[in-house]
PDB file of C-alpha atoms in Angstrom:
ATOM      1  CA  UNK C   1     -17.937  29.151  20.891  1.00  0.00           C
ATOM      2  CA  UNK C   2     -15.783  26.979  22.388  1.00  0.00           C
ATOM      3  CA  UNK C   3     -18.444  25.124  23.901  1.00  0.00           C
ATOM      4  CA  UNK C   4     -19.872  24.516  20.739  1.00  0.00           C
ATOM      5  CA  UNK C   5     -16.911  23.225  19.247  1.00  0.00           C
ATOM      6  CA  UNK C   6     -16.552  20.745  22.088  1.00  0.00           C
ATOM      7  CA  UNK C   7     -20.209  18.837  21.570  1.00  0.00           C
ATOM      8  CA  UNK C   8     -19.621  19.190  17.704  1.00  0.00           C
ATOM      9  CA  UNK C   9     -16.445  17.107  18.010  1.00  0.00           C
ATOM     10  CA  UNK C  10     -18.336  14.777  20.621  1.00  0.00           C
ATOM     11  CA  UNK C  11     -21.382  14.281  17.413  1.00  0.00           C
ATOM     12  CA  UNK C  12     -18.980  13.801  14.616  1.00  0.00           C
ATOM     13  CA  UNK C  13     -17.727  10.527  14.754  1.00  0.00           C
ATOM     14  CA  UNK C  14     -21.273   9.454  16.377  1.00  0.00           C
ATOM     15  CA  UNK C  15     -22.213  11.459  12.959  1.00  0.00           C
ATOM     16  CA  UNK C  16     -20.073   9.138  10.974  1.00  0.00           C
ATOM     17  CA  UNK C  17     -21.983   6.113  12.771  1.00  0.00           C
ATOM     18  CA  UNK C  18     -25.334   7.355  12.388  1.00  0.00           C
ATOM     19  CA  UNK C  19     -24.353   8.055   8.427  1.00  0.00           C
ATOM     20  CA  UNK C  20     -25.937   4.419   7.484  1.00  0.00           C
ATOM     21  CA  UNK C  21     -29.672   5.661   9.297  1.00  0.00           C
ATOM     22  CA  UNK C  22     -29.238   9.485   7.979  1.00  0.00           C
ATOM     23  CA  UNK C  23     -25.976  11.519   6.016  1.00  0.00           C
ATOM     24  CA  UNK C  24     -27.469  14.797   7.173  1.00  0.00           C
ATOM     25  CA  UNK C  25     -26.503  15.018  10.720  1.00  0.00           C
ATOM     26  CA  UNK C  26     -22.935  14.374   9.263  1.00  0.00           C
ATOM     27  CA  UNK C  27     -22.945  17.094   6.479  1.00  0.00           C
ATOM     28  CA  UNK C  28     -24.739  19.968   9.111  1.00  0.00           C
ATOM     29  CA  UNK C  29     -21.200  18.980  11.886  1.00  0.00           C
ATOM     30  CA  UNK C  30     -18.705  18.858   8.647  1.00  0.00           C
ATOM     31  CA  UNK C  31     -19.891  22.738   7.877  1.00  0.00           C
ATOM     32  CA  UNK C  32     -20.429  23.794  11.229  1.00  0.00           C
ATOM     33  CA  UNK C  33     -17.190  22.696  11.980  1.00  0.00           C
ATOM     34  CA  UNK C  34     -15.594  23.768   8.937  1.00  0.00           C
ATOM     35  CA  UNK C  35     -17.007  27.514   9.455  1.00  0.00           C
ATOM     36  CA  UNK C  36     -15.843  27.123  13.515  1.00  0.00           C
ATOM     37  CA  UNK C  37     -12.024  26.763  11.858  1.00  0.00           C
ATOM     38  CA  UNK C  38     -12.533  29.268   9.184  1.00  0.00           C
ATOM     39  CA  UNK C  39     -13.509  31.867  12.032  1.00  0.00           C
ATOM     40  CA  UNK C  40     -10.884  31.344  14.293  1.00  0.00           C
ATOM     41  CA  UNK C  41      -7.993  30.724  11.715  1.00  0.00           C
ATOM     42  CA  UNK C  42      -8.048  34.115  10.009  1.00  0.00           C
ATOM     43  CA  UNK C  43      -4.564  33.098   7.521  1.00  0.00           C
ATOM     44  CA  UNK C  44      -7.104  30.412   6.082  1.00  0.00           C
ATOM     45  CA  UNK C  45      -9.611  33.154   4.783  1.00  0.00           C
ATOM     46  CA  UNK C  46      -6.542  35.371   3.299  1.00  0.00           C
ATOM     47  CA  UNK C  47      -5.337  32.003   1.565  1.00  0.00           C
ATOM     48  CA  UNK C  48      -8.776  31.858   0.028  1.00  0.00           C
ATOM     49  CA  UNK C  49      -8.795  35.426  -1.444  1.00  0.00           C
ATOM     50  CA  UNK C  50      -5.401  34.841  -2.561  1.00  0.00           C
ATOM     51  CA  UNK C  51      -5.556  31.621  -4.069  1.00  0.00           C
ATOM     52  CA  UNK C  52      -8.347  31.082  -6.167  1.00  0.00           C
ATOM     53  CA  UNK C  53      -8.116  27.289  -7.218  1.00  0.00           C
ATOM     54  CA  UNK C  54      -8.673  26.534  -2.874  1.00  0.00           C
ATOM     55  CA  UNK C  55     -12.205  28.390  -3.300  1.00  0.00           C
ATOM     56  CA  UNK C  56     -13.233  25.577  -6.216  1.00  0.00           C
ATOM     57  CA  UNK C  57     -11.614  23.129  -4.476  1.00  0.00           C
ATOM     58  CA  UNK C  58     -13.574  24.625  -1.434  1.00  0.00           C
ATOM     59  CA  UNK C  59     -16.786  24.516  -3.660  1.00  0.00           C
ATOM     60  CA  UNK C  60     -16.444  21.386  -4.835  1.00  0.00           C
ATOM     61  CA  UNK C  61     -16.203  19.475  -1.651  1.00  0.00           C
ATOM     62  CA  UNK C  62     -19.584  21.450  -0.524  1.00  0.00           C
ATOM     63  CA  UNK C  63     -21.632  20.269  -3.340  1.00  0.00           C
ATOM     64  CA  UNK C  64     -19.894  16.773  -2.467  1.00  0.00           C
ATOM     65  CA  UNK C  65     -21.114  16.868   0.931  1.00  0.00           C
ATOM     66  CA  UNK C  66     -24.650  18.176   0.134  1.00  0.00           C
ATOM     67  CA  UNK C  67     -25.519  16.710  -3.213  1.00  0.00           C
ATOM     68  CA  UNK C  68     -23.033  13.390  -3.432  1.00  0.00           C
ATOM     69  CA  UNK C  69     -25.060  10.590  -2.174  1.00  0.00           C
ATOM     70  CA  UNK C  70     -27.237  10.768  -5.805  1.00  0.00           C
ATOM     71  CA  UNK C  71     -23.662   9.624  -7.350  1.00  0.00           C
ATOM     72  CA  UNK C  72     -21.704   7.915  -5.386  1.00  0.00           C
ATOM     73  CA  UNK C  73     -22.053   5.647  -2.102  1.00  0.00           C
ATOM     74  CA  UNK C  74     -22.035   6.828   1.384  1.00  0.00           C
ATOM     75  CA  UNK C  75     -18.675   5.137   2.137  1.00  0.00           C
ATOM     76  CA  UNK C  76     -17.011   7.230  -1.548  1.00  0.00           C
ATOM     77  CA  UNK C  77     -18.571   9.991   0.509  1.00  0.00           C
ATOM     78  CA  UNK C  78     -17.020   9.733   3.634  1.00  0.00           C
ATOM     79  CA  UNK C  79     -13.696   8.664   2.094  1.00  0.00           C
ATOM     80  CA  UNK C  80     -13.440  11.673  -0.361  1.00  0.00           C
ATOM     81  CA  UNK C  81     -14.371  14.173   2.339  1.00  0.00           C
ATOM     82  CA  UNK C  82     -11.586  12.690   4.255  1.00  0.00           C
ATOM     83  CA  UNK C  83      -9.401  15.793   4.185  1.00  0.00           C
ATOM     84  CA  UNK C  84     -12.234  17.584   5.241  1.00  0.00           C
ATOM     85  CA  UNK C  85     -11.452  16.322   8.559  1.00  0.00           C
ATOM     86  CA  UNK C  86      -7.785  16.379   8.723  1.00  0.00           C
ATOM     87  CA  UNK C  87      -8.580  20.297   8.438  1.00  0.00           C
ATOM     88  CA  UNK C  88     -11.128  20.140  10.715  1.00  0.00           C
ATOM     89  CA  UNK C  89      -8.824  18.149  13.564  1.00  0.00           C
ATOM     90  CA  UNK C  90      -5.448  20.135  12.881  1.00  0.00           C
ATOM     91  CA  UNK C  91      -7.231  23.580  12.999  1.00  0.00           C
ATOM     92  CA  UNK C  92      -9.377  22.902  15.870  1.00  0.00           C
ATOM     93  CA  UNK C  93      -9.121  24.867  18.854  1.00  0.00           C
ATOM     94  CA  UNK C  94      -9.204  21.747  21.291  1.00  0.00           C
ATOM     95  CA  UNK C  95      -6.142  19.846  22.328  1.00  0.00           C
ATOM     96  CA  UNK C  96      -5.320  16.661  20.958  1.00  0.00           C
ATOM     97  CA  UNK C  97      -6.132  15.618  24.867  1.00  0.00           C
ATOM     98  CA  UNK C  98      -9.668  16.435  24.857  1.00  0.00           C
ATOM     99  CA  UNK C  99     -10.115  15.762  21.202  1.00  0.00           C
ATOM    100  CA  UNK C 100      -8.995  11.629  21.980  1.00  0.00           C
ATOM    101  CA  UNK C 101     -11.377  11.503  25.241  1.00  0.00           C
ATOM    102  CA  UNK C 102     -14.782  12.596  23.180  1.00  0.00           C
ATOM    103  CA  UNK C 103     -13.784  10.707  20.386  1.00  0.00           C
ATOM    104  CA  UNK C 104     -13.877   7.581  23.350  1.00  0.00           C
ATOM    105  CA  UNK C 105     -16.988   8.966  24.544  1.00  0.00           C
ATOM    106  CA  UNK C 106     -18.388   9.213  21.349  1.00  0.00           C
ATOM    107  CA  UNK C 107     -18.011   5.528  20.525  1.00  0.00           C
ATOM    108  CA  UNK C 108     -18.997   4.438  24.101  1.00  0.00           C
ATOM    109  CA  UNK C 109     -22.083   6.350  23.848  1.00  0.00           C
ATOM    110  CA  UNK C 110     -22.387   4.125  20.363  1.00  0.00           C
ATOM    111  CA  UNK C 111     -21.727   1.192  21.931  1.00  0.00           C
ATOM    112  CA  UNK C 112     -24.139   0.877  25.008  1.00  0.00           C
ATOM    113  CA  UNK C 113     -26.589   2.315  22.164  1.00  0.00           C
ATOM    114  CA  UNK C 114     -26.257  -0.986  20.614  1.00  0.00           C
ATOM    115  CA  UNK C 115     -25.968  -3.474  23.575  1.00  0.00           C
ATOM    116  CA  UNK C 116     -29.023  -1.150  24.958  1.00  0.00           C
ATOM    117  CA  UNK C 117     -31.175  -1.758  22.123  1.00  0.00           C
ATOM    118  CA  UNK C 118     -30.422  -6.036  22.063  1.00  0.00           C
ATOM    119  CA  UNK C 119     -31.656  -6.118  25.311  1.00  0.00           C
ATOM    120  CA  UNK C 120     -34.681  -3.896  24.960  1.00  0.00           C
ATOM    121  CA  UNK C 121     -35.459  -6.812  21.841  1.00  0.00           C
ATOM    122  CA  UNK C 122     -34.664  -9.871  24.706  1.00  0.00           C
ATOM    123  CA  UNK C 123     -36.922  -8.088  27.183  1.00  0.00           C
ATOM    124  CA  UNK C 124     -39.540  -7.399  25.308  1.00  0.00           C
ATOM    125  CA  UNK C 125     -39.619 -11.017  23.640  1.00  0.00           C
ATOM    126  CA  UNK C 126     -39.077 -12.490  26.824  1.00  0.00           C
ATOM    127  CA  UNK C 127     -36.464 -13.601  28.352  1.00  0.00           C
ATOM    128  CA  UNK C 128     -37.067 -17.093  28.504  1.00  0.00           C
ATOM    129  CA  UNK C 129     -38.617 -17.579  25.477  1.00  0.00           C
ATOM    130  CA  UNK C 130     -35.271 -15.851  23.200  1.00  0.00           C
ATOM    131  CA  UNK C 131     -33.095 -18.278  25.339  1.00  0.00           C
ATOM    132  CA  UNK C 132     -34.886 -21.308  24.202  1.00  0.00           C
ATOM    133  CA  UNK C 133     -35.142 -20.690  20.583  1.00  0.00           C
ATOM    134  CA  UNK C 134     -32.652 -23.181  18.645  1.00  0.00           C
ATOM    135  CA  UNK C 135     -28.698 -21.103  18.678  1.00  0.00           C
ATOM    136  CA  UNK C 136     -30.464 -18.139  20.347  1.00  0.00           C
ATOM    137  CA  UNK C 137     -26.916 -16.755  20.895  1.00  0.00           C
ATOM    138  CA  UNK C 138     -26.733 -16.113  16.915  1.00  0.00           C
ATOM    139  CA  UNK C 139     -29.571 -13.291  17.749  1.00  0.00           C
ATOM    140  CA  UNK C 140     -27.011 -10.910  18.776  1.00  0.00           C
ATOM    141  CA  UNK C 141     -23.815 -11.813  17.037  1.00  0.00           C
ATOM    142  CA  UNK C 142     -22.229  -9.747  13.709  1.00  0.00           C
ATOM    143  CA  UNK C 143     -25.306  -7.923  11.590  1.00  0.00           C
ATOM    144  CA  UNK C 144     -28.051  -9.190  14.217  1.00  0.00           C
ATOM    145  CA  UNK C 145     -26.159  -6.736  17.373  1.00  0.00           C
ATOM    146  CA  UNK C 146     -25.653  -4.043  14.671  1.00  0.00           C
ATOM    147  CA  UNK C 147     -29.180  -4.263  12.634  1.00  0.00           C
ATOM    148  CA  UNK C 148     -31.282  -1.682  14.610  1.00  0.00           C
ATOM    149  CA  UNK C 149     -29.077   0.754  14.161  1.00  0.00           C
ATOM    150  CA  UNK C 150     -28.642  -0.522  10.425  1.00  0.00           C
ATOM    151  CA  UNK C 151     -24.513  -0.511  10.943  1.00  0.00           C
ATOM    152  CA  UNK C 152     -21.831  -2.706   9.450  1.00  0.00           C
ATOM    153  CA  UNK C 153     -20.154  -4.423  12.151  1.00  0.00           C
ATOM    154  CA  UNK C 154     -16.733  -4.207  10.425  1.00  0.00           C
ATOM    155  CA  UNK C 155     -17.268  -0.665  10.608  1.00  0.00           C
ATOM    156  CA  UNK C 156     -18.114  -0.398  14.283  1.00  0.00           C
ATOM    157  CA  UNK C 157     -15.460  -2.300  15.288  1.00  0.00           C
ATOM    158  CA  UNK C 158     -12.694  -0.539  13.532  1.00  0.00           C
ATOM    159  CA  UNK C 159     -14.010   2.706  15.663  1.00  0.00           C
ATOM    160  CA  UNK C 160     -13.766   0.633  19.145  1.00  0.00           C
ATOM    161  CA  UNK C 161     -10.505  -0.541  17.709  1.00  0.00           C
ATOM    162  CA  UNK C 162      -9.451   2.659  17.280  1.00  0.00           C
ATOM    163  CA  UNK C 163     -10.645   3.857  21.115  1.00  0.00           C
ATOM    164  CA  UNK C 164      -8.887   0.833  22.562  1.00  0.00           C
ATOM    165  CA  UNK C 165      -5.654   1.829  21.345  1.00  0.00           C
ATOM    166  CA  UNK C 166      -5.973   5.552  22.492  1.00  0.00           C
ATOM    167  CA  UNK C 167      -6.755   4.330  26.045  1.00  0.00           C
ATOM    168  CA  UNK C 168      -4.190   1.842  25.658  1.00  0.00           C
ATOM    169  CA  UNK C 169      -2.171   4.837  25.243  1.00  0.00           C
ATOM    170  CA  UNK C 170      -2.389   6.252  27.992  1.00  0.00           C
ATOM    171  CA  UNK C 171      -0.496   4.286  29.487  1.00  0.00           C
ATOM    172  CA  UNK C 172       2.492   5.729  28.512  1.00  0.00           C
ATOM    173  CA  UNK C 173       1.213   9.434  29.259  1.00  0.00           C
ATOM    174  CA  UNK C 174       0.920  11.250  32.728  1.00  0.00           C
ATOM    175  CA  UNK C 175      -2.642  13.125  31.866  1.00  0.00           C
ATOM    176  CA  UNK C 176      -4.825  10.417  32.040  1.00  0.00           C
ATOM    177  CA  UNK C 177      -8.338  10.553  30.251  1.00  0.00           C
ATOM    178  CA  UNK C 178     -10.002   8.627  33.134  1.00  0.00           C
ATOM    179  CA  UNK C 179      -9.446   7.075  36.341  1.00  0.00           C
ATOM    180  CA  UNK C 180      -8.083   3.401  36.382  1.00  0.00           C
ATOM    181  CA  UNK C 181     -11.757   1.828  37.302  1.00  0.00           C
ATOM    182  CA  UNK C 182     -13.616   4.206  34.577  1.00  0.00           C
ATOM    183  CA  UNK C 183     -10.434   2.718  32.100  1.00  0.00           C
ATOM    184  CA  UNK C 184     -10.997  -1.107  32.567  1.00  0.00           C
ATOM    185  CA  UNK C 185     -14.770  -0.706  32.692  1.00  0.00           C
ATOM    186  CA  UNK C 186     -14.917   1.238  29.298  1.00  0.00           C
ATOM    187  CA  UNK C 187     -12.345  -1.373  28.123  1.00  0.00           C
ATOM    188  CA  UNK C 188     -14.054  -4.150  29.336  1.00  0.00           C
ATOM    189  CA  UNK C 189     -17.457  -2.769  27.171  1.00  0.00           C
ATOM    190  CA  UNK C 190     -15.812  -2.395  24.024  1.00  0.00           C
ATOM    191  CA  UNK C 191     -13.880  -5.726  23.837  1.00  0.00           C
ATOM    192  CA  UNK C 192     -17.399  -7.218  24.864  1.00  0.00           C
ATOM    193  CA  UNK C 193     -18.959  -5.178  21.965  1.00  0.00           C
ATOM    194  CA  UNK C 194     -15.880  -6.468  20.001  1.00  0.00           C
ATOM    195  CA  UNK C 195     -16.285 -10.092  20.792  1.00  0.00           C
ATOM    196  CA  UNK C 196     -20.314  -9.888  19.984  1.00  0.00           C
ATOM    197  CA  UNK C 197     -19.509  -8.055  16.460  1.00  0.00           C
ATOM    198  CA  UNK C 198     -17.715 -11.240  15.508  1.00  0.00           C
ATOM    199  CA  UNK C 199     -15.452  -9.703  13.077  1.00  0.00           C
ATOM    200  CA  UNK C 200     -12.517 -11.721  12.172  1.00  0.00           C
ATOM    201  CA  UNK C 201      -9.884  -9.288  10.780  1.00  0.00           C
ATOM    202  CA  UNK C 202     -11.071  -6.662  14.272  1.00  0.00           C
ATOM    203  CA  UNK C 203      -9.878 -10.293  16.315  1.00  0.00           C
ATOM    204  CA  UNK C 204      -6.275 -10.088  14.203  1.00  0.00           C
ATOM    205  CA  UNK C 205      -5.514  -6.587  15.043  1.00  0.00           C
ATOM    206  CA  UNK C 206      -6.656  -6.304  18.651  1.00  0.00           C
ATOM    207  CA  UNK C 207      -4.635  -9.452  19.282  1.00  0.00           C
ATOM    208  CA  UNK C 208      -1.444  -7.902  17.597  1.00  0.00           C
ATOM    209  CA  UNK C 209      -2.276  -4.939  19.284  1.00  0.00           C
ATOM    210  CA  UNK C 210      -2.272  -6.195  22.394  1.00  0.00           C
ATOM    211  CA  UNK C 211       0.951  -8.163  21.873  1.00  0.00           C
ATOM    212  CA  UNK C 212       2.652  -5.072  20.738  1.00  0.00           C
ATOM    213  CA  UNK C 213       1.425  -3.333  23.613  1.00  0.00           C
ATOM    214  CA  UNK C 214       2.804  -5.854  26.479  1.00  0.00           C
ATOM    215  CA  UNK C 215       6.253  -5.636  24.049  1.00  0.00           C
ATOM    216  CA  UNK C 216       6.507  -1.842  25.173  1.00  0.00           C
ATOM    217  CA  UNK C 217       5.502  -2.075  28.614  1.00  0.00           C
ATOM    218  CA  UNK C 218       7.758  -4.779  29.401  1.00  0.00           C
ATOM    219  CA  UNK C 219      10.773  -2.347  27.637  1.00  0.00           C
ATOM    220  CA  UNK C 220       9.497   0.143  29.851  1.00  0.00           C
ATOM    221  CA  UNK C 221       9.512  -1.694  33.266  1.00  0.00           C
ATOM    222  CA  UNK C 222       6.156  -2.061  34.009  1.00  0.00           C
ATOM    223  CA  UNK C 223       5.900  -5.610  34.224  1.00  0.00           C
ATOM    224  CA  UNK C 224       2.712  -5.397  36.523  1.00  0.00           C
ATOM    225  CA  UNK C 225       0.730  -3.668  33.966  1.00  0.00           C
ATOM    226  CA  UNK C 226       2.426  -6.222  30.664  1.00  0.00           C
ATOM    227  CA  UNK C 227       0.834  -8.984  33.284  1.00  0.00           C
ATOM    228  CA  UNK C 228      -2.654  -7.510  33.193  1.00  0.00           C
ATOM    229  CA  UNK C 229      -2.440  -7.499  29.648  1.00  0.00           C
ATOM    230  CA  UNK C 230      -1.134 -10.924  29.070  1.00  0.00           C
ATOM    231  CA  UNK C 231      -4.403 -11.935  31.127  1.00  0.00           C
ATOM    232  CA  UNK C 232      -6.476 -10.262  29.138  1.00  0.00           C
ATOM    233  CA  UNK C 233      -5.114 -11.717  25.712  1.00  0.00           C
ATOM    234  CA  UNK C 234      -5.624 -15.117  27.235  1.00  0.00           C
ATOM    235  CA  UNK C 235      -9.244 -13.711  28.243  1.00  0.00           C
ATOM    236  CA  UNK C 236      -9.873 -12.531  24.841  1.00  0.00           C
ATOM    237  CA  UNK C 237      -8.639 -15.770  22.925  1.00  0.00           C
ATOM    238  CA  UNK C 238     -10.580 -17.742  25.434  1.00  0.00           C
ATOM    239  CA  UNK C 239     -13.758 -16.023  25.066  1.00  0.00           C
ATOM    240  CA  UNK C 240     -13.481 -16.360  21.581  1.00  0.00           C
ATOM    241  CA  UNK C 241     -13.605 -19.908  21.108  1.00  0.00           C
ATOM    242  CA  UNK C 242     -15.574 -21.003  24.033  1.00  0.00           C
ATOM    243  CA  UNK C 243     -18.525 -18.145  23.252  1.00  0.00           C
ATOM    244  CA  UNK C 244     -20.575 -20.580  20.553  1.00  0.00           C
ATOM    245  CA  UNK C 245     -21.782 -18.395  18.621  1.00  0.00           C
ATOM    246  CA  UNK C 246     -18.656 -17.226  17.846  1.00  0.00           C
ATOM    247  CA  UNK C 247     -16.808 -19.965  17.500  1.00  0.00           C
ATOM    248  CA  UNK C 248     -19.315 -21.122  15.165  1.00  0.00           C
ATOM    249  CA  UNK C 249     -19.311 -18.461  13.356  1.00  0.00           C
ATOM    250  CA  UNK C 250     -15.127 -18.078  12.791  1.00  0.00           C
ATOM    251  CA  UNK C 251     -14.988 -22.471  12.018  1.00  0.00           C
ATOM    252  CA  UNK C 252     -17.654 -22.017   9.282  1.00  0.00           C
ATOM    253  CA  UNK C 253     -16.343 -19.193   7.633  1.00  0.00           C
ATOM    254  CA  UNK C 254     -12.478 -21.141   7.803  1.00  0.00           C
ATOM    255  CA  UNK C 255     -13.989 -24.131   6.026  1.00  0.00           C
ATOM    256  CA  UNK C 256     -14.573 -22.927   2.810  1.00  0.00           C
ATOM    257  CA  UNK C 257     -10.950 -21.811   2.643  1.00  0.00           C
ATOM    258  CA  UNK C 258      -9.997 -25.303   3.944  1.00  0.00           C
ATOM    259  CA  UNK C 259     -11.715 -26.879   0.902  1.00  0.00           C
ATOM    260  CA  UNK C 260     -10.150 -24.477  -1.284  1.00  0.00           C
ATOM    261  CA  UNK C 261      -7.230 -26.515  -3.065  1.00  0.00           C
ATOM    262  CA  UNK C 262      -5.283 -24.121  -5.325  1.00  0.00           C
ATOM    263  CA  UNK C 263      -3.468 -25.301  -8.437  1.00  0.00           C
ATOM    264  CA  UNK C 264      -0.019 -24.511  -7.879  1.00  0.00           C
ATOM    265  CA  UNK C 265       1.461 -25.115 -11.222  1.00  0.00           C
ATOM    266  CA  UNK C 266      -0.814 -22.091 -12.655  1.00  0.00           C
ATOM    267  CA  UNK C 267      -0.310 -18.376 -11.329  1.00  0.00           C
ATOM    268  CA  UNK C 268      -3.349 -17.451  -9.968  1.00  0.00           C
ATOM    269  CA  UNK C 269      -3.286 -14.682  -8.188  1.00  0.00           C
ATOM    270  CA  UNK C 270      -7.116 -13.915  -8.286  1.00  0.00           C
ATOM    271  CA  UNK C 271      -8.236 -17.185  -6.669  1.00  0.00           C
ATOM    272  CA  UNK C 272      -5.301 -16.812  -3.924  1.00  0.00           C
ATOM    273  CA  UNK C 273      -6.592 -13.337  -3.059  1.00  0.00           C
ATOM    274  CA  UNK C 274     -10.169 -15.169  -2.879  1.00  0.00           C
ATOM    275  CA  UNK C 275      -8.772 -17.664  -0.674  1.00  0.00           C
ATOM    276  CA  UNK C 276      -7.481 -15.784   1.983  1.00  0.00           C
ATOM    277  CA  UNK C 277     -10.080 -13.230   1.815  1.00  0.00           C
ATOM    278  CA  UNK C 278     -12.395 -15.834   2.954  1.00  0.00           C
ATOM    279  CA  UNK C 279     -10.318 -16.979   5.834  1.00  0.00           C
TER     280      UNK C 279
END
């Protein structure tokens, strides 16, 4: 059982990738999981029989997750079943260890999925040939890395975001989730991944995160390790503007802000909200 329970949490968040190709991978691990906790937490079952108005609730989310996509989008989907998996992490069986390290997994896996896939396309046109074709780079930046997979890059990235900072984390624990080579190497991946996904707000917050991160180490004492992470937010900033692609991609999308000029005599808060959205 417990075995089970492992490879289900392993599939979920790959699940919650996959969602844009298929929902019904997602729905199967949601009630497989859900009847895993309902099992092993006995209380829950009792609360059921006692209070009625948590077996419509119950009820409702089922149909939701079965029959939802004919009313609403997939993203209303996965944000109203949303407590769905606060239930299904709190009640799980698994420490919050092991939970963290296939959630990592689960979004490596992802991620040499997509880098695996871009170079399957190079090979197969050539090698030679995609390099000479006018801004070839542009091939696999943003929606072009994500697009046989049909993901949103904003989306992808906020789930290596998320990984980064748990083995960031570590850090400051003494269980480790994997030795100090398999850490920078997985690192190393998704901030590559990151870069190619060209997403501007994911370049804010791993930046801040980053910064935030050397802040504590250096209150800690462990100067060696705030180093390594200075270099790499010099790495990061560099690679960003020097990669052309990318660079391209971040000055064109600044200029229309640029030629923005807002009227400051008139309170408009729609047009300021359209401004920096497009920065």
């Amino acid at each position: 059982m417990k075995l089970l329970e492992k490879i289900a949490f392993f599939l979920l968040p790959l699940s919650i990738l996959f969602s844009s190709l298929n929902f019904i991978p997602n729905r199967i691990l949601i009630i497989l999981l859900l009847f895993l906790v309902f099992i092993r937490v006995g209380f829950f079952l009792g609360l059921l029989i006692k209070k009625k108005w948590i077996i419509v609730i119950s009820l409702l989310y089922l149909l939701l997750i079965l029959f939802g996509n004919r009313y609403l989008s997939k993203e209303a989907i996965l944000f109203l079943t949303f407590p769905i998996y606060l239930i299904i992490y709190r009640q799980s069986s698994l420490s919050k260890f092991l939970l963290k390290k296939y959630f990592i997994l689960a979004v490596l896996f992802y991620s040499v999925l997509l880098l695996l896939f871009k170079t399957i396309h190079i090979i197969s046109f050539g090698f030679f040939n995609f390099i000479e074709q006018e801004q070839w780079w542009n091939q696999i930046l943003y929606k072009n890395l994500t697009s046989d997979l049909h993901a949103h890059p904003t989306y992808v990235a906020m789930f290596i975001i998320a990984s980064i900072v748990i083995l960031l984390g570590q850090s400051f624990n003494e269980k480790k989730y994997f030795s100090p080579v398999k850490s920078i190497f997985i690192q190393a991946l998704f901030l590559l991944v990151l870069i190619l996904l060209v997403v501007k707000i994911s370049f804010i917050t791993i930046n801040l995160i980053l910064a935030t991160y050397i802040i504590f180490l250096i209150f800690n004492k462990q100067l060696m390790t705030a180093a390594k992470g200075l270099i790499l937010l010099l790495l990061i900033g560099l690679a960003i503007f020097q990669i052309p692609g990318v660079k391209q991609r971040l000055l064109n999308d600044l200029q229309p802000f640029q030629n923005i000029h807002l009227n400051v005599s008139e309170e408009n808060k729609l047009l300021e909200r359209t401004a920096l959205w497009k920065a």
